[in-house]
Short mmCIF file of C-alpha atoms in Angstrom, two decimals:
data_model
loop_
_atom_site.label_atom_id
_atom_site.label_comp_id
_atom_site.label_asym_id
_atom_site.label_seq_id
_atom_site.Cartn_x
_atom_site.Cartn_y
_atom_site.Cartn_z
CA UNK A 165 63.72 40.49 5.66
CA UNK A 166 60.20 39.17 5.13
CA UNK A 167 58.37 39.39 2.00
CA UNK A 168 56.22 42.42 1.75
CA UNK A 169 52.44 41.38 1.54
CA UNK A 170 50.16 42.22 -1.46
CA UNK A 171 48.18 45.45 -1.27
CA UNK A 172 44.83 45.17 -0.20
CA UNK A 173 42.39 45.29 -2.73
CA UNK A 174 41.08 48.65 -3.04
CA UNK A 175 36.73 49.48 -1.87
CA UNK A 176 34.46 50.22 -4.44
CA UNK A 177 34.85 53.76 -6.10
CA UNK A 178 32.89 56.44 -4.90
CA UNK A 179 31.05 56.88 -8.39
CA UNK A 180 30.11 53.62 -8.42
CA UNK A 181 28.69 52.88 -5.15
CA UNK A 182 26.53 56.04 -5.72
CA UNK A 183 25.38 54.46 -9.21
CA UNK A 184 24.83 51.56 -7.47
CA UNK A 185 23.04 53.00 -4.30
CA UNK A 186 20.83 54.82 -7.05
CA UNK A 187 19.93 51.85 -9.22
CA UNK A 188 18.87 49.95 -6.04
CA UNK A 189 16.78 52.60 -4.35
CA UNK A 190 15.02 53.38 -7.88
CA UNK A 191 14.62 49.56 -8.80
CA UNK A 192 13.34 48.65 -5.61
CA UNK A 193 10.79 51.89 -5.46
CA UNK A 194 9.39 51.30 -8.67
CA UNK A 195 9.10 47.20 -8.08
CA UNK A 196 6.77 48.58 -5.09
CA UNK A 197 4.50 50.94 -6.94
CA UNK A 198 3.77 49.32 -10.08
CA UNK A 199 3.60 45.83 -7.95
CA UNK A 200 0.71 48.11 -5.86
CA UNK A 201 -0.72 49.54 -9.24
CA UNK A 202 -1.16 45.78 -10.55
CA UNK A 203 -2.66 44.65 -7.31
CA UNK A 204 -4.97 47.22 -7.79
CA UNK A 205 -6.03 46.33 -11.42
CA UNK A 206 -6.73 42.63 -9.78
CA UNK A 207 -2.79 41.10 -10.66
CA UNK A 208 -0.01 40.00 -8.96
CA UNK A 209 2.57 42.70 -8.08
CA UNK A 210 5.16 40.31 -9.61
CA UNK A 211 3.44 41.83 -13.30
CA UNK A 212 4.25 45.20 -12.22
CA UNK A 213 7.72 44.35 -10.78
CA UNK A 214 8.24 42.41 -13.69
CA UNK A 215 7.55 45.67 -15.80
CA UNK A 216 10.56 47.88 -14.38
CA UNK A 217 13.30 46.52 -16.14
CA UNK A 218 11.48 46.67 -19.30
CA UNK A 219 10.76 50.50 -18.54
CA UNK A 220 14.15 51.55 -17.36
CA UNK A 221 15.83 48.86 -19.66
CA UNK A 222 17.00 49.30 -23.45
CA UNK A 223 13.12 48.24 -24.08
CA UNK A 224 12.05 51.96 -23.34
CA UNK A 225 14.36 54.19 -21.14
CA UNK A 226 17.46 53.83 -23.66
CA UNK A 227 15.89 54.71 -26.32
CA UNK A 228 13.60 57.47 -24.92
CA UNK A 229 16.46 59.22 -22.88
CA UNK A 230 19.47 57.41 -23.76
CA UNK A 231 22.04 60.18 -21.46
CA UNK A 232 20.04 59.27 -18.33
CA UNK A 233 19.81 55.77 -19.17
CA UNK A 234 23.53 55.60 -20.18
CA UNK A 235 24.51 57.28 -16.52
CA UNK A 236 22.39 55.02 -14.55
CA UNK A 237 22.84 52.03 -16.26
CA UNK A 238 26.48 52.24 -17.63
CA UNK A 239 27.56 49.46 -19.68
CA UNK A 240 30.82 47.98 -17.75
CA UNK A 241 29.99 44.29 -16.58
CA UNK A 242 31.49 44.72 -13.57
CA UNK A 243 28.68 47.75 -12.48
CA UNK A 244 26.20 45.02 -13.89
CA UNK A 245 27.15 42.20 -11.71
CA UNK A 246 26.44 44.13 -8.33
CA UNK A 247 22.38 43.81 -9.55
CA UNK A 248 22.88 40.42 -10.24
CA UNK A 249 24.43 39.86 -6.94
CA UNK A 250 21.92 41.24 -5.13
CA UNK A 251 19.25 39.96 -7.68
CA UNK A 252 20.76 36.15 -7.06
CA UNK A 253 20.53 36.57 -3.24
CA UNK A 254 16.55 37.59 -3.35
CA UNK A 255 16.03 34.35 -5.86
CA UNK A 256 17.86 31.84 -4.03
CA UNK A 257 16.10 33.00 -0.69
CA UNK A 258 12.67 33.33 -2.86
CA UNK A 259 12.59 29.72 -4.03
CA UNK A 260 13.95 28.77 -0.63
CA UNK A 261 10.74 29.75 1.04
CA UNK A 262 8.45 28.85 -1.91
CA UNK A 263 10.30 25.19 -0.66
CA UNK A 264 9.87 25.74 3.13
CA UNK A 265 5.68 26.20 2.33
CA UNK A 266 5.88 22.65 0.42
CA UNK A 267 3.33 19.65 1.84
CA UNK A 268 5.38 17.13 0.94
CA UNK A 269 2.45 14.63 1.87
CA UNK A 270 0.64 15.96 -0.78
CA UNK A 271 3.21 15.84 -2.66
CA UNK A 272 4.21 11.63 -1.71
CA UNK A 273 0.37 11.01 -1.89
CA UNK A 274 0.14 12.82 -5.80
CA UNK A 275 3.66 12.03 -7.06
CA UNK A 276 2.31 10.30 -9.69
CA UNK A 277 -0.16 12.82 -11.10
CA UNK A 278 2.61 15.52 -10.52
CA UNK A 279 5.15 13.20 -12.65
CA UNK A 280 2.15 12.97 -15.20
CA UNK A 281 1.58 16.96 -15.60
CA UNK A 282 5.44 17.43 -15.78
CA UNK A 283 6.05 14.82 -18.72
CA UNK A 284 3.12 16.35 -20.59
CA UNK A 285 4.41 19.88 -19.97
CA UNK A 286 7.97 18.44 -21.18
CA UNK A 287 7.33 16.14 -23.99
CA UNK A 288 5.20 18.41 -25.96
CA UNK A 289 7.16 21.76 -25.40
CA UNK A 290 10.22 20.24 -26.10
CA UNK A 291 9.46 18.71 -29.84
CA UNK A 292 7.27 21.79 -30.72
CA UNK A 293 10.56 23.58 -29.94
CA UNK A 294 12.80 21.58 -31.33
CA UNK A 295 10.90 21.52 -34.56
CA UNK A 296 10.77 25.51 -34.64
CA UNK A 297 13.72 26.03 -33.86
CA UNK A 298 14.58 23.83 -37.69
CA UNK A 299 11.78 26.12 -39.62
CA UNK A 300 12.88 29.74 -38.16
CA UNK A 301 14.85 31.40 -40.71
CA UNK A 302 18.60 31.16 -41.01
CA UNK A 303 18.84 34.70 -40.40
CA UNK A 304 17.83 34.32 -36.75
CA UNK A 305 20.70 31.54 -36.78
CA UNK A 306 24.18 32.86 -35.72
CA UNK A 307 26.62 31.91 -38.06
CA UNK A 308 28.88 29.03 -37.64
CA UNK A 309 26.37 27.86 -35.29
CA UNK A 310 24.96 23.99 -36.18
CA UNK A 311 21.50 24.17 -36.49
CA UNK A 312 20.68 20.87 -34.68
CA UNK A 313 22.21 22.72 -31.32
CA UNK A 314 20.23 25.66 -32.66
CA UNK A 315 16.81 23.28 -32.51
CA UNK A 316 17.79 21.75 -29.25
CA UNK A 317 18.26 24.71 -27.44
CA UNK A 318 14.82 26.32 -28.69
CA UNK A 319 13.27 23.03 -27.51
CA UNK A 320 14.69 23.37 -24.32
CA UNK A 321 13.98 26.91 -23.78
CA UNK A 322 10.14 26.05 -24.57
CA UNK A 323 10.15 22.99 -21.99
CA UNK A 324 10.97 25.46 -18.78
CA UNK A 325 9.19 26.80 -16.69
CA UNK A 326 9.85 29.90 -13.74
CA UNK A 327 9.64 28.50 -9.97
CA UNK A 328 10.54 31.85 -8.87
CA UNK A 329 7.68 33.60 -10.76
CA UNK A 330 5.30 30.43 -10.00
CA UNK A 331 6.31 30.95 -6.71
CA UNK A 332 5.81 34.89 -6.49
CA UNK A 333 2.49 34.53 -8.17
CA UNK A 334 0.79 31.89 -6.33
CA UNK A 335 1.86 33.52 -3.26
CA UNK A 336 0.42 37.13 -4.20
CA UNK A 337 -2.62 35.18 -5.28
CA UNK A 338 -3.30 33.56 -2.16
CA UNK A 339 -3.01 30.23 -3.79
CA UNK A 340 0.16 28.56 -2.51
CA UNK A 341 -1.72 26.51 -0.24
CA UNK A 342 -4.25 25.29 -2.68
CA UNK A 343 -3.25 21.55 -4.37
CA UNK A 344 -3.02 23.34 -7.16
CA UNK A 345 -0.37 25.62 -6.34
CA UNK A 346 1.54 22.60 -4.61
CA UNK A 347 1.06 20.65 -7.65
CA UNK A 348 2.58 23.16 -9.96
CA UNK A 349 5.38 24.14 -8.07
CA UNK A 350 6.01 20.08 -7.62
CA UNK A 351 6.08 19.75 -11.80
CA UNK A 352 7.60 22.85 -12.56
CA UNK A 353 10.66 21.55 -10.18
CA UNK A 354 10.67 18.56 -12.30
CA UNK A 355 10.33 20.63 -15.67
CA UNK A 356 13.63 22.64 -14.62
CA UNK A 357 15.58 20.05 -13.44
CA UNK A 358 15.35 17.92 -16.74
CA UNK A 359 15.58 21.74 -18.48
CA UNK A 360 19.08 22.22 -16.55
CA UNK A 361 19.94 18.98 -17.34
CA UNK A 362 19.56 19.44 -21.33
CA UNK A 363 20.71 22.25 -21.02
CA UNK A 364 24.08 21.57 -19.64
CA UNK A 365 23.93 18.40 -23.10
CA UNK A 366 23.57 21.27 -25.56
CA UNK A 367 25.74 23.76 -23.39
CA UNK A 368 28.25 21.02 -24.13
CA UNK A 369 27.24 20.44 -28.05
CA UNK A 370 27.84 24.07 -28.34
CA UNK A 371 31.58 23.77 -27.73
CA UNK A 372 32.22 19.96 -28.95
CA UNK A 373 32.52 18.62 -25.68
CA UNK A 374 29.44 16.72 -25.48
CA UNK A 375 30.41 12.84 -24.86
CA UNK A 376 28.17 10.02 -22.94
CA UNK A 377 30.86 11.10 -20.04
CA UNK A 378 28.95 14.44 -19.62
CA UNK A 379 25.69 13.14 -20.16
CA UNK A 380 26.34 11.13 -17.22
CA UNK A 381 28.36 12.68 -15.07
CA UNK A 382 25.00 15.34 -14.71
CA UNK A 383 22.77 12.70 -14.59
CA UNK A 384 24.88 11.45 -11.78
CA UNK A 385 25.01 14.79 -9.61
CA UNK A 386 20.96 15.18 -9.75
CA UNK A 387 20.49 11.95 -8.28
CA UNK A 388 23.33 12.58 -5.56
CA UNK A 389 21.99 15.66 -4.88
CA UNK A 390 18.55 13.97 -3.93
CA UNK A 391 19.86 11.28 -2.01
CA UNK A 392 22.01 13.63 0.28
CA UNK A 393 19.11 15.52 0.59
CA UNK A 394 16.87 12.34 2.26
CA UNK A 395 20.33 10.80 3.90
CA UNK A 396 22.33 13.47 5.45
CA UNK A 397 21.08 16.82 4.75
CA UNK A 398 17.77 16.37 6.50
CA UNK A 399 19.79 15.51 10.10
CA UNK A 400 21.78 18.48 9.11
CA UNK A 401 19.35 20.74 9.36
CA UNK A 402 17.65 19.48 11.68
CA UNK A 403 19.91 19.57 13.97
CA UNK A 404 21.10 23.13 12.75
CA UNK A 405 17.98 24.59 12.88
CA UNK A 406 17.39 23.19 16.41
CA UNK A 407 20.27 24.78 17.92
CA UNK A 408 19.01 27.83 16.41
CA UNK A 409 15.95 27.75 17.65
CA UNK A 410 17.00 27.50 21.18
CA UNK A 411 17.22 31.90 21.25
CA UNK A 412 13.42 33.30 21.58
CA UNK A 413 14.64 35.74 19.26
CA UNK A 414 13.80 35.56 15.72
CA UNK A 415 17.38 36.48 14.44
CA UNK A 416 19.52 33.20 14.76
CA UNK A 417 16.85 30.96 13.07
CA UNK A 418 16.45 33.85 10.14
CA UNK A 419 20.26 33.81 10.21
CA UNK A 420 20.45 29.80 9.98
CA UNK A 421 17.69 29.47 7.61
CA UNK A 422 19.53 32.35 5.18
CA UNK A 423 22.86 30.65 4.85
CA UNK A 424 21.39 26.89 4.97
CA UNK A 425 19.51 28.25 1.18
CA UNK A 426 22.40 30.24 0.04
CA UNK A 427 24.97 27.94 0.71
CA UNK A 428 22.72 24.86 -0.98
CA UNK A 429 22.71 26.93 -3.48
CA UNK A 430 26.20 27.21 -3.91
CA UNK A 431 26.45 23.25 -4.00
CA UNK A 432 24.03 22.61 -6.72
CA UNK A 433 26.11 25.55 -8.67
CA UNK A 434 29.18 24.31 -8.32
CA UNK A 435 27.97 20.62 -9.40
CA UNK A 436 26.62 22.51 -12.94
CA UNK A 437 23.17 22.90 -12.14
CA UNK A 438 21.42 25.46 -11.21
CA UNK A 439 21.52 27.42 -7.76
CA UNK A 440 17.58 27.64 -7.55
CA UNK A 441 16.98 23.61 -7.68
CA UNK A 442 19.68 23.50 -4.37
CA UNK A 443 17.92 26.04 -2.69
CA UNK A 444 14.34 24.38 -3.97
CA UNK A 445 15.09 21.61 -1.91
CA UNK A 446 16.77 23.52 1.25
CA UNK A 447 13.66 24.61 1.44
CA UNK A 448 11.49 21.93 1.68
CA UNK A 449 14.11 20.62 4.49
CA UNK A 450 14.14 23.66 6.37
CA UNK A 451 9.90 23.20 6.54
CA UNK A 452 9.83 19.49 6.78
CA UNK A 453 12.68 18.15 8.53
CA UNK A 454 13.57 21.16 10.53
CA UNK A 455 10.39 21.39 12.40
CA UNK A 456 10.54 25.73 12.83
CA UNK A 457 8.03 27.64 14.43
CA UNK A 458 7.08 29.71 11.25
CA UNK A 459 6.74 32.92 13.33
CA UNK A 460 10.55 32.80 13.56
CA UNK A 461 11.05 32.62 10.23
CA UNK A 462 8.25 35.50 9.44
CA UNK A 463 11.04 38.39 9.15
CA UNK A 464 12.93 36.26 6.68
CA UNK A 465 9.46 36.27 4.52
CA UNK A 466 8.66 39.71 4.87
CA UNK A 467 12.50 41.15 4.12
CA UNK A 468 12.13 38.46 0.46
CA UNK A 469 8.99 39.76 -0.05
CA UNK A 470 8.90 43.09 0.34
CA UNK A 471 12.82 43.68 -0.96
CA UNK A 472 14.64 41.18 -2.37
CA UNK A 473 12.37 39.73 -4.52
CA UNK A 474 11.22 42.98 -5.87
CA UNK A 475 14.74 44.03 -6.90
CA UNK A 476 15.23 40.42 -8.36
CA UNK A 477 12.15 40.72 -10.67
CA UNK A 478 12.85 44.50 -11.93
CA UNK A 479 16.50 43.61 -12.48
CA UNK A 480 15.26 40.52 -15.49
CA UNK A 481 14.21 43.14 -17.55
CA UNK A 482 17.36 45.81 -18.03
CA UNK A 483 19.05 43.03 -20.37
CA UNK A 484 15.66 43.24 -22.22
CA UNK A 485 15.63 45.01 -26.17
CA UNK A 486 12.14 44.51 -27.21
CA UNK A 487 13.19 47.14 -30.03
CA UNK A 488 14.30 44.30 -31.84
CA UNK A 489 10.51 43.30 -32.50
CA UNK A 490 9.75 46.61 -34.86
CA UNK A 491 11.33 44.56 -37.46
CA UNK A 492 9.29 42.54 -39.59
CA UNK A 493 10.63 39.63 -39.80
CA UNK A 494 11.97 39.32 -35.71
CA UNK A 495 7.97 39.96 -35.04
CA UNK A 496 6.40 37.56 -37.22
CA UNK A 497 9.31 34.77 -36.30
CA UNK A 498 8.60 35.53 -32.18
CA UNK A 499 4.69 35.57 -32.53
CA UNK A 500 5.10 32.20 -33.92
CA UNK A 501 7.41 30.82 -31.53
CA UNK A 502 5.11 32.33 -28.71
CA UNK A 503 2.12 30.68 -30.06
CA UNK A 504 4.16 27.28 -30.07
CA UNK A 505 5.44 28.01 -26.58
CA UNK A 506 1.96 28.87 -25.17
CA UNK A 507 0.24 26.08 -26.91
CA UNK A 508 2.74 23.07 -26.04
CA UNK A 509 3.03 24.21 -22.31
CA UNK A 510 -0.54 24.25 -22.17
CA UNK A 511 -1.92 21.44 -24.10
CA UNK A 512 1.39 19.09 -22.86
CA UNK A 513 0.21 20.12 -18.69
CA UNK A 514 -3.21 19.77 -19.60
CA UNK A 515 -2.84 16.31 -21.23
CA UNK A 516 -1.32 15.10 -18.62
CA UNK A 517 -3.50 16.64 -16.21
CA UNK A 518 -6.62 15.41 -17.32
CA UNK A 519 -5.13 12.08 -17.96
CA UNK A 520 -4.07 11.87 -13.99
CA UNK A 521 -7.78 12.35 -13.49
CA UNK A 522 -7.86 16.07 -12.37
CA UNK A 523 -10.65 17.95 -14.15
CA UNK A 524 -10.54 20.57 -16.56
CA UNK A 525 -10.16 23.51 -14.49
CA UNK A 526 -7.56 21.95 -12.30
CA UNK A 527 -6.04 20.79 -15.50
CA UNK A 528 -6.31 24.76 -16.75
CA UNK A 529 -4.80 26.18 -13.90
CA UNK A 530 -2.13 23.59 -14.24
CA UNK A 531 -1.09 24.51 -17.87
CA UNK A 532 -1.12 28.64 -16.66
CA UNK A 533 0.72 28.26 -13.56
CA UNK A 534 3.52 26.28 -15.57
CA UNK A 535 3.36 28.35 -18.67
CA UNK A 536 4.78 31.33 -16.65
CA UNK A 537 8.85 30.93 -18.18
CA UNK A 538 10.12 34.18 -16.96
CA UNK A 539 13.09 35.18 -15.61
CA UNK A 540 14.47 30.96 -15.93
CA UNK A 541 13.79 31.54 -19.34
CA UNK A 542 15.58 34.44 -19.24
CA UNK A 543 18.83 33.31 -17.87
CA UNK A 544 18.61 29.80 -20.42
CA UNK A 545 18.35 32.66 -23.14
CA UNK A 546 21.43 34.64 -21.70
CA UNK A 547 23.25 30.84 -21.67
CA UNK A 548 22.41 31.09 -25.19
CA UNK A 549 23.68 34.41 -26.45
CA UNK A 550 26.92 34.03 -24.41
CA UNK A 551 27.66 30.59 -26.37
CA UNK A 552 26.90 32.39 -29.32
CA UNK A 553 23.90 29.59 -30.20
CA UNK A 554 21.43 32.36 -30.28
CA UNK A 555 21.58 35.74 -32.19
CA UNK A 556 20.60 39.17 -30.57
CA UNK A 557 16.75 38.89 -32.18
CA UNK A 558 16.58 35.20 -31.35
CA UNK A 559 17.23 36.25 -27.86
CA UNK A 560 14.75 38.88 -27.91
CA UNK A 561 12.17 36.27 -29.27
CA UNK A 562 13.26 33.85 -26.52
CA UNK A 563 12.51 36.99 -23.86
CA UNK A 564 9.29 37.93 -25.23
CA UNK A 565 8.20 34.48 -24.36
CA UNK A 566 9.82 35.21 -21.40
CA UNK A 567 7.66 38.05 -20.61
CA UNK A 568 4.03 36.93 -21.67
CA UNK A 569 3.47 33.78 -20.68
CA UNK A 570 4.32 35.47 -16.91
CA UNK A 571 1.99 38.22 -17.60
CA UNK A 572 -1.07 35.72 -19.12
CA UNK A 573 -0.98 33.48 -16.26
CA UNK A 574 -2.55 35.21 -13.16
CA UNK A 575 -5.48 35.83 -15.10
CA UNK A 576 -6.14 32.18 -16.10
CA UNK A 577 -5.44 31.15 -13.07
CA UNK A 578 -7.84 33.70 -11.51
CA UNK A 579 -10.21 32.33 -13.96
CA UNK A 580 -9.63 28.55 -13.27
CA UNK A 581 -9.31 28.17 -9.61
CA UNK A 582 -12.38 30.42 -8.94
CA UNK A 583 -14.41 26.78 -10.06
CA UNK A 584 -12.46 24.54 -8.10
CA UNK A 585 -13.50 24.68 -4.23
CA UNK A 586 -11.20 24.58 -1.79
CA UNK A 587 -10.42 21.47 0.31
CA UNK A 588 -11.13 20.86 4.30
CA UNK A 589 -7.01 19.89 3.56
CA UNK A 590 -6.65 23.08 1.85
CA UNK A 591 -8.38 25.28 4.69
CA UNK A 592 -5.73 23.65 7.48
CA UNK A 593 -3.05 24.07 5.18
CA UNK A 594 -3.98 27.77 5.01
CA UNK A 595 -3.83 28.13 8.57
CA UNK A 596 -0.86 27.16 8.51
CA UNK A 597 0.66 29.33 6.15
CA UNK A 598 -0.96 32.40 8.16
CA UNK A 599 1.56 31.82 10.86
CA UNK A 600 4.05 33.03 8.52
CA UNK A 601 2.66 36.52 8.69
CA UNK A 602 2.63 36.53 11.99
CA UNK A 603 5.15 38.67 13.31
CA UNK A 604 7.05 38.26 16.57
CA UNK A 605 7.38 42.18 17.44
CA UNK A 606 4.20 43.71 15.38
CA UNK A 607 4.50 44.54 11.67
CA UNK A 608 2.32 42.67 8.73
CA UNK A 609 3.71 40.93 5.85
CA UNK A 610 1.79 42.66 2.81
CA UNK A 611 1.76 39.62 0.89
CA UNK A 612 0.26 35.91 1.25
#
């Protein structure tokens, strides 16, 4: 007699998928109108998409209507994790393009005054957070928790900065394709790959498992991880994409693109690091090595765009209690910390700007396009509280740095690159990035 098989696993519940149908539709339509009401006011919609989590999140909608917010968002993990599914796939596929739009002879030609911005905008961040995170109060300071590990992971959640908000922001600022913009995504990469990297050492202190070993061993896999890149990935996908490209139809190089940046992804993941620095550098193979005509690729953009990335940047904020700051002593601590976070980013990227011979507005723009933390420093803060290295109000602190340095840096930006004129290299680069919004079968990407 043969063995009976397992029974299948059931399909979501009925009451879920409608919570879950609801919390997409409503995320995703809100993400749109306040990212058109910021646009408006002269910002990035990435502000105003940044703004719906706060509003629907514990920040506001819990404690205004706390039924309604209880129904939509219900606190069971599992109802949680569908957002960040879908909220993971618009990221990864985010940076993945923000990699694809990379001039990677720029970036070979000004390595070295990338390299120079990023170790200011490390160095400095890093000690000033370090050194807070010994003179914060030891009420902030879980208990049981050493406060060395405490320091070191304050100083590493002031050293990061956001690639996916960089990315967004440059790119609804019509700046991606200035040498600014490729400069600062360049750093930043560089920024959260060392972040990653510390953060997987104190990850490690937090649990006593920290030995020369570990240090090591994710020392090892960033380096691998670049050399497959230049050895075998870049035949890879060449070669992938190629075949792809052989239908005049948009779909099998969208298709081919999507899983090359997801499944990259995957690899850096499963290696410890983080998912965005795989797809990062997917990216900048699919648009360097690959060789795609960029009007095949334009559905891909405006699908990110226009859906994923919305619903990615409205999700960061429903894990959010800003309520935390109405006491005295959580609001004093995190306007300190803020001030040391905006001040090292900014004087460590404009050190090193000015010292790589860029001028002072280049060197400005530099310092607010890196000081935008969001939604990385939101997930190094959630690393935190699940380790139990940060308390509830030193996570809030950690996510109201979060928050503003995202929503000070269009302006500055607006403000810096408005005195630096724009490059012959600059105007063919831009050309080049129009083809992206060129769509095969009619349609207009809303967003450059």
């Amino acid at each position: 007699m043969l063995p009976s098989s397992a029974a299948p696993i059931a399909p979501i519940a009925a009451h879920d998928l409608l919570v879950f149908l609801l919390q997409i539709g409503i995320l995703l339509m809100l993400a749109v109108a306040l990212g058109r009401l910021a646009a408006r006011f002269g910002m990035p919609a990435v502000v105003g998409e940044l703004f719906v989590g706060v509003i629907l999140g514990p920040s506001f909608l819990a404690w205004a209507v706390p039924g309604v917010h209880g129904w939509l968002f219900p606190a069971v993990p599992e109802q949680y994790h569908l957002l960040d599914a879908v909220g993971q796939i618009g990221v990864l596929l985010l940076v993945g393009l923000t990699g694809m739009h990379m001039d990677m002879g720029l970036v070979r030609r000004r390595g070295g005054t990338a390299a120079g911005v990023s170790v200011g905008g490390l160095v400095i961040p890093l000690g000033l957070g370090v050194g807070a995170g010994f003179l914060l109060p030891k009420a902030l300071i879980p208990e049981g928790t050493d406060t060395l590990v405490f320091a070191l992971f304050m100083g590493v959640a002031m050293c990061v900065s956001a690639i996916p908000v960089i990315a967004k922001t440059l790119m609804d600022m019509k700046l991606l394709h200035r040498n600014i913009g490729q400069l600062t995504l360049t750093a930043g990469m560089i920024d959260d790959a060392f972040g990653w990297f510390m953060l997987s050492i104190v990850s490690a202190m937090a649990v006593n498992a920290v030995s020369t070993a570990t240090v090591l061993t994710s020392l090892a896999y960033l380096i691998a991880i670049i050399v497959f890149a230049l050895t075998l990935g870049r035949p890879l996908v060449r070669h992938t994409l190629r075949i792809a490209a052989r239908s005049d139809e948009p779909g099998p190089t969208v298709a081919v693109a999507a899983v090359l940046v997801v499944l990259a992804g995957a690899g850096t993941h499963a290696l410890g690091l983080e998912a965005v620095f795989g797809a990062f550098i997917c990216g900048i193979l699919i648009g360097t090595a690959g060789k795609v005509d960029p009007t095949k690729l334009a559905p891909l953009r405006t699908v990110v765009l226009s859906g994923f990335a919305p619903i990615f940047f409205a999700t960061a904020g429903l894990r959010m209690d800003l309520t935390a700051l109405v006491r005295p002593e959580v609001l004093l601590a995190g306007l300190a910390v803020l001030a040391i976070a905006i001040a090292g980013k900014f004087v460590g990227a404009y050190a090193g700007a000015r010292l790589s011979g860029l001028d002072r507005w280049e060197a400005l723009a530099l310092g607010a396009g890196l000081n935008a933390r969001g939604v990385i420093e939101v997930v190094v803060a959630m690393v935190g509280l699940r380790l139990g290295i940060l308390s509830v109000e030193a996570y809030t602190i950690v996510i109201l740095v979060a928050i503003v340095t995202s929503l000070m840096a269009p302006p500055i930006l607006r403000l810096a690159m408005a005195r630096v004129e724009q490059t012959a290299e600059e105007e063919i680069r831009e050309t080049e990035h129009r083809a992206w919004t060129t769509q095969p079968v009619g349609g207009a990407d809303p967003v450059l």
